[in-house]
C-alpha positions as CSV (number, residue, x, y, z in Angstrom):
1,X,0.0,0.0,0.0
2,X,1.5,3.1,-1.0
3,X,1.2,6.8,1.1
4,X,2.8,9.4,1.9
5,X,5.5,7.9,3.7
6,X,6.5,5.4,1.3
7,X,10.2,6.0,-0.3
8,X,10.9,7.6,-3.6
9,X,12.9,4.5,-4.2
10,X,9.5,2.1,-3.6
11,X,7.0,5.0,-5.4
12,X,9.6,4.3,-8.9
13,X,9.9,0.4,-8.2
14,X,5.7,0.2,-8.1
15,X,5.7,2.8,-11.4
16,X,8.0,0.3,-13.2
17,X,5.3,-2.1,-12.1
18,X,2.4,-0.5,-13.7
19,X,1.6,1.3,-10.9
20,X,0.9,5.3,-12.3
21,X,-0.1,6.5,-8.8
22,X,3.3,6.3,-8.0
23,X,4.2,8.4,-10.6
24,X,1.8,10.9,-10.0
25,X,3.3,11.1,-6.2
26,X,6.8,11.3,-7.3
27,X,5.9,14.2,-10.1
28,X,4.3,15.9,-6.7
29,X,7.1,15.9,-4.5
30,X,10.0,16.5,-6.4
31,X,9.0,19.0,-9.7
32,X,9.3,22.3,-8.0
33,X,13.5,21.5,-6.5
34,X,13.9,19.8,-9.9
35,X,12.5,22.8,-12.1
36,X,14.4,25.2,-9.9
37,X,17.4,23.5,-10.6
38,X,16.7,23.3,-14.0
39,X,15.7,27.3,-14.2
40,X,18.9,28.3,-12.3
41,X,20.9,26.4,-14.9
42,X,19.3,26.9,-18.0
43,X,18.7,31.0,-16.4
44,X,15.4,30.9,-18.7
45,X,12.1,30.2,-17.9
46,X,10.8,28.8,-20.5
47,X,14.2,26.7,-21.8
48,X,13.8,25.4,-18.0
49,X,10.1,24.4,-18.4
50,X,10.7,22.3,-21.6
51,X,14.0,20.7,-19.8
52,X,11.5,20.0,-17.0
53,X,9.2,18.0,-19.3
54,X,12.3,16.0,-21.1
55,X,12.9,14.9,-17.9
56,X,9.5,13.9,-16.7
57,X,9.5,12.1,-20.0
58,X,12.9,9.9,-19.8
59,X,11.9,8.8,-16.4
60,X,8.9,7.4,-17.8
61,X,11.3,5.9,-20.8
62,X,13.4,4.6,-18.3
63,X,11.6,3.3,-16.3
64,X,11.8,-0.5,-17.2
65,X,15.8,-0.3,-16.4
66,X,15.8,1.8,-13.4
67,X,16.9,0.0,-10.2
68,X,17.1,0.8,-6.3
69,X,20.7,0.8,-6.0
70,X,20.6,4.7,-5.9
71,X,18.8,7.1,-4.2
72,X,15.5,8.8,-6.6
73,X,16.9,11.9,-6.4
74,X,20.4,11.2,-7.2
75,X,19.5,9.2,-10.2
76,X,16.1,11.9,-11.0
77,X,18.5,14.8,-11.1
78,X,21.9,13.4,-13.2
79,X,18.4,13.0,-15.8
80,X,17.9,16.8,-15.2
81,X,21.7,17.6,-15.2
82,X,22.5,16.0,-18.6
83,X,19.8,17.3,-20.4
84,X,20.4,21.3,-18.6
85,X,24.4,20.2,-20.0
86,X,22.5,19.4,-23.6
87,X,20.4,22.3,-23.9
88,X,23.2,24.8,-23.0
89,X,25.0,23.2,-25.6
90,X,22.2,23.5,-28.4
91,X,21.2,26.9,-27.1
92,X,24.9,27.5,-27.4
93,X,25.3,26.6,-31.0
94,X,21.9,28.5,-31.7
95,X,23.4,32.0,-30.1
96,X,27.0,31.8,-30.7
97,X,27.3,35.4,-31.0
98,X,24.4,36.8,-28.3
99,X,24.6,34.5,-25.0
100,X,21.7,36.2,-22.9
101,X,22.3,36.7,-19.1
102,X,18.9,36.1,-17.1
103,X,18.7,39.5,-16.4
104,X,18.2,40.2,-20.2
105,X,15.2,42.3,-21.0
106,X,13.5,40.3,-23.5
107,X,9.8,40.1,-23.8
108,X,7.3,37.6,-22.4
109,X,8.7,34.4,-19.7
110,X,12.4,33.5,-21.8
111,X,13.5,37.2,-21.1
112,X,12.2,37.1,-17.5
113,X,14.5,38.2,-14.5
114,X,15.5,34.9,-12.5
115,X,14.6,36.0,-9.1
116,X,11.6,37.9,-10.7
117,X,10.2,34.1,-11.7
118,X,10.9,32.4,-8.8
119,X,8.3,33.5,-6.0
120,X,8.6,33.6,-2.0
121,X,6.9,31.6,-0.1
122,X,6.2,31.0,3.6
123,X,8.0,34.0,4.9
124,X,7.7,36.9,6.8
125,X,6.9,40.7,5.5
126,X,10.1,41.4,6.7
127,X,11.9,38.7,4.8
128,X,9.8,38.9,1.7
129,X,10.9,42.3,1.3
130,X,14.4,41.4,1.9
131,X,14.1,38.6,-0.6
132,X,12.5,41.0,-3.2
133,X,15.7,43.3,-2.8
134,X,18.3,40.4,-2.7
135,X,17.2,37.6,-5.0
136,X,18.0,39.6,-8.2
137,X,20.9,40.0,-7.2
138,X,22.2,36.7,-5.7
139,X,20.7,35.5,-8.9
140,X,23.2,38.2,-11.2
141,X,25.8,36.5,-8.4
142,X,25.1,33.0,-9.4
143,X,24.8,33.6,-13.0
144,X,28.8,34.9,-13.0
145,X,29.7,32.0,-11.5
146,X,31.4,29.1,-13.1
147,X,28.8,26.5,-14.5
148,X,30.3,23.7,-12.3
149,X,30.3,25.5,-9.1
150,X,27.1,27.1,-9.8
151,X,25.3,23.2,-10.1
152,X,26.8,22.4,-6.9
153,X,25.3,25.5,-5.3
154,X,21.8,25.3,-6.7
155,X,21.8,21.2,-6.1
156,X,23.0,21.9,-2.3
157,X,21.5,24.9,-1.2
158,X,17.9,25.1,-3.2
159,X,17.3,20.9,-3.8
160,X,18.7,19.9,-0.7
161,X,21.1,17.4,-2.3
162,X,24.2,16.1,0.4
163,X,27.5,16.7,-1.3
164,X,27.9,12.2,-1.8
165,X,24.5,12.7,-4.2
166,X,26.2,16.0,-5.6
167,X,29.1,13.7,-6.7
168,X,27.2,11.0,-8.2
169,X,25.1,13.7,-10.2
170,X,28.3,15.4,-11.0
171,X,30.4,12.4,-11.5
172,X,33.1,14.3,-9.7
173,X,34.5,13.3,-6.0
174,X,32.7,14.5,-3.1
175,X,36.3,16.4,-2.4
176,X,35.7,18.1,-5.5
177,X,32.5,19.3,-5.0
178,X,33.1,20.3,-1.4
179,X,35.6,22.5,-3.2
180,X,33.7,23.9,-5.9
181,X,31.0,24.8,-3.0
182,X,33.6,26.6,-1.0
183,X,35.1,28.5,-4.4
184,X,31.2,29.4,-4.9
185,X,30.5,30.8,-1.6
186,X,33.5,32.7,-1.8
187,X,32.7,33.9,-5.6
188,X,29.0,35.0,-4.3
189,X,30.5,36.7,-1.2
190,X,32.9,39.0,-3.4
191,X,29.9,39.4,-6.3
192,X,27.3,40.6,-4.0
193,X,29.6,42.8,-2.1
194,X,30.3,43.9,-5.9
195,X,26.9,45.1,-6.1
196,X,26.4,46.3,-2.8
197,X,24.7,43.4,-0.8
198,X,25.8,43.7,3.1
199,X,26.6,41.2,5.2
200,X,28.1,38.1,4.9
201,X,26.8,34.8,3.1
202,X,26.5,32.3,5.7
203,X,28.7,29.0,5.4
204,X,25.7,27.5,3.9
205,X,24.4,29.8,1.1
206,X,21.1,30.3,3.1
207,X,21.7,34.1,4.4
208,X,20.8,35.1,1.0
209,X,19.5,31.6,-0.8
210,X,16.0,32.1,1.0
């Protein structure tokens, strides 16, 4: 009997079975961290949405191979980080010459600030409106970032992914990614002290990660 305490792991296992319930409860817990890792990669909304949907789509396809030897979410989200890695590289090919930042002021959802398109929620006045002045800018911070420490940021700090996942996604060690997490911590600090952000970024990204 399935419910809401039933593992990812067991929800996929019963899907592979036939079982599209399980799906449906997977799809429900995990497609808001996995689209906002997604948008914070691609840095456009509406790239990010049809990355979402590929996704979605080859876990279906997969489905018939996929076994419990890994955590869901690690396997769920090297699916996402491939196909983020194969759009930038299409995207990249299709604007050689004009790479948009996801700032850019474009019409309609693609030109769409990031911070503009991700909303608060669950928090305070108070920390709203210090969310609504801070987020485009951590955002700006993030986009200057390396791509490979920026992953590791977004996977750690906004999907709550523990560095040993990290490096299975990332097919790096977890040294390396502990690394790239301290090299992005420090590249944030010095970016948003650029652009006039006080305080310091606590050790874990979530002074100014919301």
């Amino acid at each position: 009997m399935l419910g809401p305490e039933t593992s990812d792991e067991r929800l996929m296992l019963a899907f592979r079975a036939g079982d599209a319930r399980a799906f449906e409860v997977l799809v429900r817990r995990h497609r808001t961290p996995v689209f906002n890792f997604i948008l914070r990669f691609t840095g456009h909304r509406a790239r990010a949405e049809d990355v979402l949907q590929e996704t979605w789509l080859k876990v279906v396809r997969s489905a018939p191979e996929y076994e419990a030897k890994a955590k869901f979410t690690t396997w769920v989200y090297t699916i996402a980080r491939n196909l983020c890695v194969d759009s930038a590289r299409k995207e990249s090919y299709r604007q050689a010459a004009s790479l948009e930042a996801p700032t850019a002021g474009a019409e309609g959802d693609e030109g769409r600030p990031l911070g503009e398109a991700l909303p608060d929620e669950g928090v305070s006045p108070e920390r709203g409106a210090y969310n609504a002045r801070v987020r485009p800018l951590l955002e700006r911070a993030l986009a200057s970032l390396p791509e490979e420490q920026r992953e590791v940021f977004v996977l750690r700090e906004y999907s709550g992914i523990p560095f040993k996942e990290i490096a299975v996604v990332t097919a790096v060690s977890e040294n390396t990614v502990k690394s790239r997490m301290r090299y992005a911590l420090e590249g944030l600090r010095r970016r948003l002290a650029e652009l006039g952000v006080d305080g310091d970024l606590a050790e874990d990204g979530r002074t100014v990660a919301g």
